[in-house]
Amino acid sequence: MPGTNLSRAEAQERAALIDVVSYDVDLDLTAGSETFGTRTTVVFTAAEVGTATFIDLIADSISSIDLNGTALDPATAYRDSRIEMSDLQAENTLTIDAVGNYMNTGEGLHRFVDPADGEVYLYTQFEVPDSRRMFAVFEQPDLKATFTFHVTAPAHWQVISNEPTPEAIAAPNAANADGIEVARWEFPATPRISSYITALIAGPYDVVRDEVTSTAGTVPLGVFCRKSLRPHLDPENIMNITKAGFAFFEAEFAHAYPFTKYDQIFTPEYNMGAMENAGAVTIVEDYVFRSKVTDAIVERRALTILHELAHMWFGDLVTMKWWDDLWLNESFAEWASTTAQAEATEWEQAWTTFATSEKAWAYRQDQLSSTHPVAADMVDLAAVEVNFDGITYAKGPLS
Ligand SMILES: [Zn+2]
């Protein structure tokens, strides 16, 4: 019984059998405070006709499954967070209509109500295996595909994803049950990326916009936070670090920024420091400073900004096949961001800070019974979840 787990062996077997062409994901965020509508159409190929595989989904309920024009019964096809499919064709089209659950744990599509003004803020956190909480997906990093998102949401919201936000259009039913005006956003397709770096952020976020000149042209920049936090946001510092990082990484990596825009969104009730969603980085809201902080905290935020930006090239453009190489993803981002901070910002002593904080974190972690080799043996998703630690992040850059 896999429950919500997925083993490396299963992932390897699935990647040997199928290639994913595209996902088309239609989300209805106007269905109330507990659930949302999610309809996924996946086009994928199979190396062998007549074989079987499965797709991942953690849903409240599934109303229909259609594989190549044949209806599958959710009651029998859906169990243990998987939808089983057999009799695959060379090219397959799978459509799944489901109801998803908003989360309050920071996994999947998180929903937060601002106590200051009662506004609703949504954001996603998908690493490691939680995009399946928002849409049906082959949830493993090596099965890259294009993703096209369609979103129906309250008209006054900002809706942010990996691609630039399109002009909102009037939704077919212009008002939902609560009488709130709703609109529809039809995003362009992403480049081929892993599902864990796709993202959706939606709500009446406030935004500061700017742009940076990349070697491939102008890249729009956005910094977002809750409306009630806007008086505390210091966007100039964040934009300046971001621009310094763009120039440094493009020169050092000899490769233009690989996505079309770069948004950074400060999100509430966030479990981690930040997440490198392609072109739509989420950052813990503690980094919007509500009172005067020490320079060490500002330095730490700058490192986080550069860490996520480094991931656009290393992690997002170039991605590990499986989570065994998580250490390389994270340690390289730590090394690249600390180097950028030392050489392209005012914090020239960044490696000294690394030695006293990150290196100490690695030493401390190494003394525990939970220590592990830098390159860990990630046999399944459960093993990955416990390895976001001082070894994976901070010991690797020392190697
Ligand atoms: Zn990272």
mmCIF file of C-alpha atoms and ligand atoms in Angstrom:
data_model
loop_
_atom_site.group_PDB
_atom_site.id
_atom_site.type_symbol
_atom_site.label_atom_id
_atom_site.label_comp_id
_atom_site.label_asym_id
_atom_site.label_seq_id
_atom_site.Cartn_x
_atom_site.Cartn_y
_atom_site.Cartn_z
ATOM 1 C CA MET A 1 0.000 0.000 0.000
ATOM 2 C CA PRO A 2 1.901 3.102 -1.141
ATOM 3 C CA GLY A 3 -0.410 5.603 0.673
ATOM 4 C CA THR A 4 1.098 8.865 -0.561
ATOM 5 C CA ASN A 5 4.596 7.489 -1.116
ATOM 6 C CA LEU A 6 6.434 6.912 -4.409
ATOM 7 C CA SER A 7 9.601 4.885 -4.627
ATOM 8 C CA ARG A 8 12.615 5.697 -6.796
ATOM 9 C CA ALA A 9 12.208 2.311 -8.487
ATOM 10 C CA GLU A 10 8.595 3.125 -9.421
ATOM 11 C CA ALA A 11 9.634 6.539 -10.734
ATOM 12 C CA GLN A 12 12.411 5.017 -12.839
ATOM 13 C CA GLU A 13 10.049 2.422 -14.245
ATOM 14 C CA ARG A 14 7.468 5.087 -15.107
ATOM 15 C CA ALA A 15 10.060 7.362 -16.760
ATOM 16 C CA ALA A 16 11.262 4.431 -18.881
ATOM 17 C CA LEU A 17 7.709 3.860 -20.113
ATOM 18 C CA ILE A 18 6.259 7.330 -20.671
ATOM 19 C CA ASP A 19 7.130 10.826 -21.831
ATOM 20 C CA VAL A 20 4.839 13.712 -20.927
ATOM 21 C CA VAL A 21 4.051 16.243 -23.644
ATOM 22 C CA SER A 22 1.755 18.748 -21.934
ATOM 23 C CA TYR A 23 -0.555 19.570 -19.073
ATOM 24 C CA ASP A 24 -3.580 21.808 -19.398
ATOM 25 C CA VAL A 25 -4.908 22.717 -15.947
ATOM 26 C CA ASP A 26 -8.189 24.551 -15.377
ATOM 27 C CA LEU A 27 -8.796 25.781 -11.822
ATOM 28 C CA ASP A 28 -11.949 27.288 -10.321
ATOM 29 C CA LEU A 29 -11.079 29.255 -7.194
ATOM 30 C CA THR A 30 -14.618 30.563 -6.659
ATOM 31 C CA ALA A 31 -16.162 27.425 -5.144
ATOM 32 C CA GLY A 32 -15.941 28.401 -1.469
ATOM 33 C CA SER A 33 -13.423 28.292 1.350
ATOM 34 C CA GLU A 34 -12.757 24.559 1.557
ATOM 35 C CA THR A 35 -12.385 23.243 -1.973
ATOM 36 C CA PHE A 36 -11.614 24.247 -5.566
ATOM 37 C CA GLY A 37 -12.416 22.783 -8.956
ATOM 38 C CA THR A 38 -9.514 21.246 -10.891
ATOM 39 C CA ARG A 39 -9.637 19.792 -14.380
ATOM 40 C CA THR A 40 -6.428 18.394 -15.878
ATOM 41 C CA THR A 41 -5.811 17.264 -19.446
ATOM 42 C CA VAL A 42 -2.492 15.473 -19.912
ATOM 43 C CA VAL A 43 -0.995 14.393 -23.221
ATOM 44 C CA PHE A 44 1.676 11.707 -22.857
ATOM 45 C CA THR A 45 3.310 9.015 -24.932
ATOM 46 C CA ALA A 46 4.031 5.397 -24.046
ATOM 47 C CA ALA A 47 7.035 3.440 -25.317
ATOM 48 C CA GLU A 48 4.993 0.237 -25.386
ATOM 49 C CA VAL A 49 1.367 0.001 -26.532
ATOM 50 C CA GLY A 50 -0.976 -1.937 -24.230
ATOM 51 C CA THR A 51 1.014 -1.355 -21.045
ATOM 52 C CA ALA A 52 -0.153 0.225 -17.759
ATOM 53 C CA THR A 53 0.943 3.130 -15.564
ATOM 54 C CA PHE A 54 -0.487 5.532 -12.998
ATOM 55 C CA ILE A 55 -0.814 9.277 -12.446
ATOM 56 C CA ASP A 56 -0.698 10.982 -9.038
ATOM 57 C CA LEU A 57 -3.528 12.992 -7.476
ATOM 58 C CA ILE A 58 -4.561 13.846 -3.923
ATOM 59 C CA ALA A 59 -8.122 15.106 -4.297
ATOM 60 C CA ASP A 60 -11.253 15.540 -2.232
ATOM 61 C CA SER A 61 -13.199 13.710 -4.944
ATOM 62 C CA ILE A 62 -13.007 12.809 -8.628
ATOM 63 C CA SER A 63 -16.066 13.201 -10.827
ATOM 64 C CA SER A 64 -14.710 11.797 -14.094
ATOM 65 C CA ILE A 65 -11.679 10.193 -15.700
ATOM 66 C CA ASP A 66 -11.389 9.896 -19.472
ATOM 67 C CA LEU A 67 -8.484 8.059 -21.120
ATOM 68 C CA ASN A 68 -8.421 8.240 -24.915
ATOM 69 C CA GLY A 69 -12.217 8.612 -25.098
ATOM 70 C CA THR A 70 -12.958 5.806 -22.631
ATOM 71 C CA ALA A 71 -14.421 6.624 -19.216
ATOM 72 C CA LEU A 72 -12.702 5.042 -16.215
ATOM 73 C CA ASP A 73 -14.624 4.553 -12.972
ATOM 74 C CA PRO A 74 -13.022 6.659 -10.215
ATOM 75 C CA ALA A 75 -14.339 4.186 -7.621
ATOM 76 C CA THR A 76 -12.038 1.477 -8.938
ATOM 77 C CA ALA A 77 -9.276 3.394 -10.764
ATOM 78 C CA TYR A 78 -8.429 5.814 -7.927
ATOM 79 C CA ARG A 79 -6.735 4.562 -4.775
ATOM 80 C CA ASP A 80 -3.660 5.401 -2.688
ATOM 81 C CA SER A 81 -3.367 8.845 -4.327
ATOM 82 C CA ARG A 82 -2.994 7.213 -7.745
ATOM 83 C CA ILE A 83 -5.139 6.721 -10.801
ATOM 84 C CA GLU A 84 -4.339 3.431 -12.498
ATOM 85 C CA MET A 85 -4.484 3.286 -16.301
ATOM 86 C CA SER A 86 -4.072 0.301 -18.570
ATOM 87 C CA ASP A 87 -4.087 -0.344 -22.317
ATOM 88 C CA LEU A 88 -1.952 2.709 -23.101
ATOM 89 C CA GLN A 89 -1.649 3.886 -26.690
ATOM 90 C CA ALA A 90 1.450 5.365 -28.355
ATOM 91 C CA GLU A 91 -0.057 8.799 -27.693
ATOM 92 C CA ASN A 92 -2.559 9.285 -24.889
ATOM 93 C CA THR A 93 -4.935 12.008 -23.786
ATOM 94 C CA LEU A 94 -6.148 11.813 -20.213
ATOM 95 C CA THR A 95 -8.717 14.200 -18.721
ATOM 96 C CA ILE A 96 -9.548 14.209 -15.021
ATOM 97 C CA ASP A 97 -12.231 16.336 -13.371
ATOM 98 C CA ALA A 98 -11.822 16.636 -9.628
ATOM 99 C CA VAL A 99 -12.341 18.694 -6.502
ATOM 100 C CA GLY A 100 -9.211 19.652 -4.595
ATOM 101 C CA ASN A 101 -8.819 20.679 -0.968
ATOM 102 C CA TYR A 102 -7.299 23.999 0.062
ATOM 103 C CA MET A 103 -4.545 23.279 2.559
ATOM 104 C CA ASN A 104 -3.640 25.020 5.805
ATOM 105 C CA THR A 105 -0.314 23.226 6.227
ATOM 106 C CA GLY A 106 1.746 24.973 3.543
ATOM 107 C CA GLU A 107 1.621 21.910 1.248
ATOM 108 C CA GLY A 108 -0.201 22.108 -2.071
ATOM 109 C CA LEU A 109 -2.563 25.074 -2.527
ATOM 110 C CA HIS A 110 -2.472 26.913 0.800
ATOM 111 C CA ARG A 111 -5.328 29.243 1.816
ATOM 112 C CA PHE A 112 -4.868 32.056 4.321
ATOM 113 C CA VAL A 113 -7.363 34.644 5.593
ATOM 114 C CA ASP A 114 -5.694 37.905 6.620
ATOM 115 C CA PRO A 115 -6.859 38.761 10.166
ATOM 116 C CA ALA A 116 -6.146 42.437 9.409
ATOM 117 C CA ASP A 117 -8.789 42.831 6.697
ATOM 118 C CA GLY A 118 -10.435 39.454 6.067
ATOM 119 C CA GLU A 119 -8.897 39.132 2.561
ATOM 120 C CA VAL A 120 -8.076 35.662 1.198
ATOM 121 C CA TYR A 121 -4.539 34.852 0.022
ATOM 122 C CA LEU A 122 -3.594 31.651 -1.800
ATOM 123 C CA TYR A 123 -0.197 30.289 -2.786
ATOM 124 C CA THR A 124 1.288 26.944 -3.715
ATOM 125 C CA GLN A 125 4.226 25.013 -2.275
ATOM 126 C CA PHE A 126 4.880 21.856 -4.300
ATOM 127 C CA GLU A 127 8.371 20.603 -3.458
ATOM 128 C CA VAL A 128 8.686 17.662 -3.015
ATOM 129 C CA PRO A 129 5.450 15.872 -4.001
ATOM 130 C CA ASP A 130 2.561 18.302 -3.610
ATOM 131 C CA SER A 131 1.621 19.576 -7.083
ATOM 132 C CA ARG A 132 -0.637 16.471 -7.051
ATOM 133 C CA ARG A 133 -2.720 18.312 -4.441
ATOM 134 C CA MET A 134 -3.660 20.896 -7.102
ATOM 135 C CA PHE A 135 -3.823 18.845 -10.321
ATOM 136 C CA ALA A 136 -3.326 15.328 -11.662
ATOM 137 C CA VAL A 137 0.371 14.902 -12.404
ATOM 138 C CA PHE A 138 3.185 12.427 -12.945
ATOM 139 C CA GLU A 139 4.910 13.707 -9.792
ATOM 140 C CA GLN A 140 8.646 13.163 -10.386
ATOM 141 C CA PRO A 141 11.257 15.726 -11.464
ATOM 142 C CA ASP A 142 12.500 13.982 -14.630
ATOM 143 C CA LEU A 143 9.087 13.895 -16.346
ATOM 144 C CA LYS A 144 9.175 17.510 -17.550
ATOM 145 C CA ALA A 145 6.365 18.974 -19.655
ATOM 146 C CA THR A 146 4.728 22.239 -20.629
ATOM 147 C CA PHE A 147 2.041 23.531 -18.266
ATOM 148 C CA THR A 148 -0.849 25.764 -19.335
ATOM 149 C CA PHE A 149 -2.902 27.166 -16.474
ATOM 150 C CA HIS A 150 -6.424 28.624 -16.711
ATOM 151 C CA VAL A 151 -7.721 30.246 -13.551
ATOM 152 C CA THR A 152 -11.178 31.505 -12.564
ATOM 153 C CA ALA A 153 -10.959 33.745 -9.492
ATOM 154 C CA PRO A 154 -12.361 36.929 -7.935
ATOM 155 C CA ALA A 155 -11.816 39.781 -10.394
ATOM 156 C CA HIS A 156 -9.996 42.025 -7.890
ATOM 157 C CA TRP A 157 -7.223 39.435 -7.269
ATOM 158 C CA GLN A 158 -3.692 39.288 -8.584
ATOM 159 C CA VAL A 159 -3.119 35.893 -10.195
ATOM 160 C CA ILE A 160 0.528 34.919 -10.585
ATOM 161 C CA SER A 161 2.081 31.815 -12.110
ATOM 162 C CA ASN A 162 5.284 30.845 -13.923
ATOM 163 C CA GLU A 163 4.404 32.749 -17.080
ATOM 164 C CA PRO A 164 3.491 36.451 -17.237
ATOM 165 C CA THR A 165 -0.021 37.161 -15.973
ATOM 166 C CA PRO A 166 -2.376 37.711 -18.923
ATOM 167 C CA GLU A 167 -5.087 40.346 -19.034
ATOM 168 C CA ALA A 168 -8.079 39.060 -17.029
ATOM 169 C CA ILE A 169 -11.186 38.410 -19.100
ATOM 170 C CA ALA A 170 -14.814 38.252 -18.036
ATOM 171 C CA ALA A 171 -15.675 34.786 -16.754
ATOM 172 C CA PRO A 172 -18.608 32.907 -18.347
ATOM 173 C CA ASN A 173 -20.585 33.252 -15.089
ATOM 174 C CA ALA A 174 -19.602 36.771 -14.132
ATOM 175 C CA ALA A 175 -20.629 36.494 -10.477
ATOM 176 C CA ASN A 176 -20.253 33.564 -8.084
ATOM 177 C CA ALA A 177 -22.641 32.526 -5.335
ATOM 178 C CA ASP A 178 -21.465 35.253 -2.977
ATOM 179 C CA GLY A 179 -22.109 37.922 -5.582
ATOM 180 C CA ILE A 180 -18.384 38.619 -6.011
ATOM 181 C CA GLU A 181 -17.370 39.528 -9.550
ATOM 182 C CA VAL A 182 -15.145 36.828 -11.022
ATOM 183 C CA ALA A 183 -12.707 36.820 -13.943
ATOM 184 C CA ARG A 184 -10.638 34.357 -15.897
ATOM 185 C CA TRP A 185 -6.909 34.271 -16.579
ATOM 186 C CA GLU A 186 -5.584 32.219 -19.532
ATOM 187 C CA PHE A 187 -1.834 31.798 -19.027
ATOM 188 C CA PRO A 188 0.532 30.948 -21.875
ATOM 189 C CA ALA A 189 2.269 27.558 -21.787
ATOM 190 C CA THR A 190 5.467 27.276 -19.758
ATOM 191 C CA PRO A 191 8.655 25.874 -21.233
ATOM 192 C CA ARG A 192 9.235 22.192 -20.377
ATOM 193 C CA ILE A 193 9.768 22.197 -16.607
ATOM 194 C CA SER A 194 9.336 19.878 -13.617
ATOM 195 C CA SER A 195 5.976 19.924 -11.838
ATOM 196 C CA TYR A 196 7.506 20.767 -8.447
ATOM 197 C CA ILE A 197 8.535 24.251 -9.674
ATOM 198 C CA THR A 198 5.136 25.159 -11.137
ATOM 199 C CA ALA A 199 3.212 27.685 -9.044
ATOM 200 C CA LEU A 200 0.003 29.598 -8.504
ATOM 201 C CA ILE A 201 -0.277 32.601 -6.212
ATOM 202 C CA ALA A 202 -3.614 34.396 -6.026
ATOM 203 C CA GLY A 203 -5.239 37.051 -3.885
ATOM 204 C CA PRO A 204 -5.381 40.824 -3.544
ATOM 205 C CA TYR A 205 -1.588 41.015 -3.178
ATOM 206 C CA ASP A 206 -0.007 44.454 -3.474
ATOM 207 C CA VAL A 207 2.780 44.719 -6.044
ATOM 208 C CA VAL A 208 5.814 46.840 -6.860
ATOM 209 C CA ARG A 209 7.080 46.462 -10.423
ATOM 210 C CA ASP A 210 10.443 47.109 -12.043
ATOM 211 C CA GLU A 211 12.521 45.502 -14.775
ATOM 212 C CA VAL A 212 16.048 44.272 -15.351
ATOM 213 C CA THR A 213 18.056 44.225 -18.566
ATOM 214 C CA SER A 214 19.016 40.625 -19.228
ATOM 215 C CA THR A 215 21.395 39.462 -21.960
ATOM 216 C CA ALA A 216 18.263 38.167 -23.750
ATOM 217 C CA GLY A 217 16.217 41.367 -23.349
ATOM 218 C CA THR A 218 14.116 43.089 -20.721
ATOM 219 C CA VAL A 219 12.802 40.910 -17.894
ATOM 220 C CA PRO A 220 9.840 42.287 -15.880
ATOM 221 C CA LEU A 221 10.328 42.106 -12.095
ATOM 222 C CA GLY A 222 7.594 42.072 -9.461
ATOM 223 C CA VAL A 223 7.651 42.075 -5.655
ATOM 224 C CA PHE A 224 4.359 41.129 -3.964
ATOM 225 C CA CYS A 225 3.047 41.025 -0.405
ATOM 226 C CA ARG A 226 -0.255 41.139 1.432
ATOM 227 C CA LYS A 227 -1.961 44.536 1.237
ATOM 228 C CA SER A 228 -1.809 44.910 5.014
ATOM 229 C CA LEU A 229 1.992 44.438 4.967
ATOM 230 C CA ARG A 230 2.708 46.890 2.151
ATOM 231 C CA PRO A 231 3.654 49.795 4.477
ATOM 232 C CA HIS A 232 6.527 47.631 5.799
ATOM 233 C CA LEU A 233 7.896 46.402 2.451
ATOM 234 C CA ASP A 234 11.274 47.819 1.316
ATOM 235 C CA PRO A 235 11.211 46.966 -2.398
ATOM 236 C CA GLU A 236 14.295 49.012 -3.398
ATOM 237 C CA ASN A 237 16.679 46.776 -1.451
ATOM 238 C CA ILE A 238 15.022 43.618 -2.820
ATOM 239 C CA MET A 239 15.103 44.898 -6.427
ATOM 240 C CA ASN A 240 18.741 45.998 -6.119
ATOM 241 C CA ILE A 241 19.901 42.588 -4.859
ATOM 242 C CA THR A 242 17.841 40.891 -7.578
ATOM 243 C CA LYS A 243 19.379 43.037 -10.342
ATOM 244 C CA ALA A 244 22.909 42.453 -9.021
ATOM 245 C CA GLY A 245 22.171 38.721 -9.031
ATOM 246 C CA PHE A 246 20.871 38.762 -12.621
ATOM 247 C CA ALA A 247 24.049 40.459 -13.892
ATOM 248 C CA PHE A 248 26.353 38.195 -11.873
ATOM 249 C CA PHE A 249 24.706 34.866 -12.715
ATOM 250 C CA GLU A 250 24.232 35.644 -16.418
ATOM 251 C CA ALA A 251 27.945 36.489 -16.682
ATOM 252 C CA GLU A 252 29.158 33.533 -14.604
ATOM 253 C CA PHE A 253 26.832 30.920 -16.097
ATOM 254 C CA ALA A 254 27.220 32.373 -19.628
ATOM 255 C CA HIS A 255 23.517 31.727 -20.150
ATOM 256 C CA ALA A 256 20.648 34.211 -20.287
ATOM 257 C CA TYR A 257 17.957 34.064 -17.597
ATOM 258 C CA PRO A 258 15.852 31.104 -18.801
ATOM 259 C CA PHE A 259 12.309 32.354 -18.050
ATOM 260 C CA THR A 260 10.172 35.283 -19.202
ATOM 261 C CA LYS A 261 9.690 37.309 -15.971
ATOM 262 C CA TYR A 262 10.773 37.176 -12.344
ATOM 263 C CA ASP A 263 8.267 37.671 -9.535
ATOM 264 C CA GLN A 264 9.032 37.382 -5.824
ATOM 265 C CA ILE A 265 6.025 36.940 -3.544
ATOM 266 C CA PHE A 266 6.129 37.198 0.252
ATOM 267 C CA THR A 267 3.655 34.591 1.502
ATOM 268 C CA PRO A 268 1.980 34.045 4.899
ATOM 269 C CA GLU A 269 2.188 30.878 7.070
ATOM 270 C CA TYR A 270 5.150 29.695 5.025
ATOM 271 C CA ASN A 271 7.110 26.656 6.240
ATOM 272 C CA MET A 272 10.419 27.317 4.524
ATOM 273 C CA GLY A 273 12.749 30.203 3.724
ATOM 274 C CA ALA A 274 11.765 30.436 0.071
ATOM 275 C CA MET A 275 10.980 28.308 -2.996
ATOM 276 C CA GLU A 276 12.431 28.505 -6.490
ATOM 277 C CA ASN A 277 9.208 28.211 -8.541
ATOM 278 C CA ALA A 278 10.225 29.105 -12.096
ATOM 279 C CA GLY A 279 9.791 32.868 -12.449
ATOM 280 C CA ALA A 280 7.499 32.993 -9.371
ATOM 281 C CA VAL A 281 9.597 32.675 -6.221
ATOM 282 C CA THR A 282 7.749 32.532 -2.895
ATOM 283 C CA ILE A 283 9.524 33.887 0.210
ATOM 284 C CA VAL A 284 8.683 33.638 3.904
ATOM 285 C CA GLU A 285 6.844 36.744 5.072
ATOM 286 C CA ASP A 286 9.213 37.280 8.025
ATOM 287 C CA TYR A 287 11.457 38.910 5.430
ATOM 288 C CA VAL A 288 9.018 41.830 5.231
ATOM 289 C CA PHE A 289 10.450 43.676 8.203
ATOM 290 C CA ARG A 290 7.799 45.080 10.547
ATOM 291 C CA SER A 291 10.375 46.642 12.821
ATOM 292 C CA LYS A 292 14.026 47.637 12.549
ATOM 293 C CA VAL A 293 16.229 44.573 12.059
ATOM 294 C CA THR A 294 19.976 43.973 12.281
ATOM 295 C CA ASP A 295 22.150 44.080 9.185
ATOM 296 C CA ALA A 296 22.717 40.337 9.692
ATOM 297 C CA ILE A 297 19.009 39.731 8.968
ATOM 298 C CA VAL A 298 19.122 41.934 5.843
ATOM 299 C CA GLU A 299 22.242 40.031 4.760
ATOM 300 C CA ARG A 300 20.419 36.730 5.316
ATOM 301 C CA ARG A 301 17.470 37.885 3.203
ATOM 302 C CA ALA A 302 19.839 38.938 0.424
ATOM 303 C CA LEU A 303 21.385 35.453 0.465
ATOM 304 C CA THR A 304 17.924 33.888 0.229
ATOM 305 C CA ILE A 305 17.043 36.140 -2.740
ATOM 306 C CA LEU A 306 20.274 35.137 -4.517
ATOM 307 C CA HIS A 307 19.847 31.456 -3.594
ATOM 308 C CA GLU A 308 16.427 31.280 -5.282
ATOM 309 C CA LEU A 309 17.642 33.266 -8.292
ATOM 310 C CA ALA A 310 20.598 30.851 -8.725
ATOM 311 C CA HIS A 311 18.067 27.991 -8.820
ATOM 312 C CA MET A 312 16.524 29.451 -12.014
ATOM 313 C CA TRP A 313 19.591 28.130 -13.834
ATOM 314 C CA PHE A 314 20.564 25.287 -11.505
ATOM 315 C CA GLY A 315 17.550 23.272 -10.421
ATOM 316 C CA ASP A 316 14.935 24.779 -12.734
ATOM 317 C CA LEU A 317 16.645 24.914 -16.148
ATOM 318 C CA VAL A 318 18.914 21.957 -15.316
ATOM 319 C CA THR A 319 17.176 19.523 -12.969
ATOM 320 C CA MET A 320 18.095 16.393 -11.054
ATOM 321 C CA LYS A 321 16.568 13.187 -12.418
ATOM 322 C CA TRP A 322 15.600 12.050 -8.928
ATOM 323 C CA TRP A 323 15.986 13.424 -5.400
ATOM 324 C CA ASP A 324 19.301 11.615 -4.757
ATOM 325 C CA ASP A 325 20.875 14.736 -6.236
ATOM 326 C CA LEU A 326 18.942 17.175 -4.037
ATOM 327 C CA TRP A 327 22.254 17.902 -2.281
ATOM 328 C CA LEU A 328 23.776 19.074 -5.552
ATOM 329 C CA ASN A 329 20.760 21.269 -6.294
ATOM 330 C CA GLU A 330 20.834 22.906 -2.839
ATOM 331 C CA SER A 331 24.569 22.961 -2.188
ATOM 332 C CA PHE A 332 25.236 24.486 -5.599
ATOM 333 C CA ALA A 333 22.619 27.169 -4.930
ATOM 334 C CA GLU A 334 24.272 27.869 -1.552
ATOM 335 C CA TRP A 335 27.719 28.074 -3.165
ATOM 336 C CA ALA A 336 26.514 30.216 -6.095
ATOM 337 C CA SER A 337 24.493 32.611 -3.920
ATOM 338 C CA THR A 338 27.276 33.085 -1.369
ATOM 339 C CA THR A 339 29.741 33.730 -4.198
ATOM 340 C CA ALA A 340 27.359 36.265 -5.780
ATOM 341 C CA GLN A 341 26.824 37.957 -2.432
ATOM 342 C CA ALA A 342 30.583 38.265 -1.805
ATOM 343 C CA GLU A 343 31.408 39.502 -5.297
ATOM 344 C CA ALA A 344 28.356 41.494 -6.435
ATOM 345 C CA THR A 345 26.852 43.072 -3.297
ATOM 346 C CA GLU A 346 27.997 45.148 -0.299
ATOM 347 C CA TRP A 347 28.446 41.984 1.803
ATOM 348 C CA GLU A 348 32.000 41.181 0.735
ATOM 349 C CA GLN A 349 32.456 39.073 3.886
ATOM 350 C CA ALA A 350 29.655 36.665 2.880
ATOM 351 C CA TRP A 351 31.955 33.628 3.094
ATOM 352 C CA THR A 352 32.853 34.583 6.679
ATOM 353 C CA THR A 353 29.140 34.577 7.484
ATOM 354 C CA PHE A 354 28.891 31.223 5.726
ATOM 355 C CA ALA A 355 31.676 29.836 7.920
ATOM 356 C CA THR A 356 30.012 30.968 11.145
ATOM 357 C CA SER A 357 26.408 30.082 10.325
ATOM 358 C CA GLU A 358 26.050 27.573 7.480
ATOM 359 C CA LYS A 359 29.213 25.620 8.247
ATOM 360 C CA ALA A 360 28.268 25.467 11.929
ATOM 361 C CA TRP A 361 24.821 24.170 10.871
ATOM 362 C CA ALA A 362 26.514 21.398 8.881
ATOM 363 C CA TYR A 363 28.837 20.465 11.792
ATOM 364 C CA ARG A 364 25.927 20.392 14.215
ATOM 365 C CA GLN A 365 23.828 18.229 11.915
ATOM 366 C CA ASP A 366 26.773 15.911 11.354
ATOM 367 C CA GLN A 367 26.958 15.093 15.090
ATOM 368 C CA LEU A 368 23.384 13.809 15.199
ATOM 369 C CA SER A 369 22.322 10.223 14.748
ATOM 370 C CA SER A 370 20.326 11.432 11.714
ATOM 371 C CA THR A 371 23.486 12.405 9.799
ATOM 372 C CA HIS A 372 23.881 10.958 6.333
ATOM 373 C CA PRO A 373 26.238 11.073 3.348
ATOM 374 C CA VAL A 374 26.077 14.368 1.397
ATOM 375 C CA ALA A 375 24.737 12.369 -1.550
ATOM 376 C CA ALA A 376 21.917 10.556 0.263
ATOM 377 C CA ASP A 377 20.219 7.378 -0.866
ATOM 378 C CA MET A 378 16.704 8.642 -1.590
ATOM 379 C CA VAL A 379 14.824 5.380 -2.013
ATOM 380 C CA ASP A 380 11.405 7.054 -1.838
ATOM 381 C CA LEU A 381 9.597 10.339 -1.107
ATOM 382 C CA ALA A 382 9.622 9.671 2.653
ATOM 383 C CA ALA A 383 13.443 9.620 2.567
ATOM 384 C CA VAL A 384 13.547 12.912 0.657
ATOM 385 C CA GLU A 385 11.316 14.719 3.153
ATOM 386 C CA VAL A 386 13.773 14.238 6.049
ATOM 387 C CA ASN A 387 16.810 15.359 4.079
ATOM 388 C CA PHE A 388 16.210 19.115 3.753
ATOM 389 C CA ASP A 389 18.864 19.662 6.397
ATOM 390 C CA GLY A 390 22.284 21.067 7.234
ATOM 391 C CA ILE A 391 24.033 18.270 5.378
ATOM 392 C CA THR A 392 22.123 18.700 2.116
ATOM 393 C CA TYR A 393 22.373 22.513 2.135
ATOM 394 C CA ALA A 394 25.513 23.412 4.028
ATOM 395 C CA LYS A 395 27.976 20.503 3.896
ATOM 396 C CA GLY A 396 27.961 20.214 0.119
ATOM 397 C CA PRO A 397 29.422 23.679 -0.596
ATOM 398 C CA LEU A 398 32.364 22.738 1.683
ATOM 399 C CA SER A 399 33.160 19.600 -0.299
HETATM 400 ZN ZN ZN B 1 17.301 25.936 -2.588
#
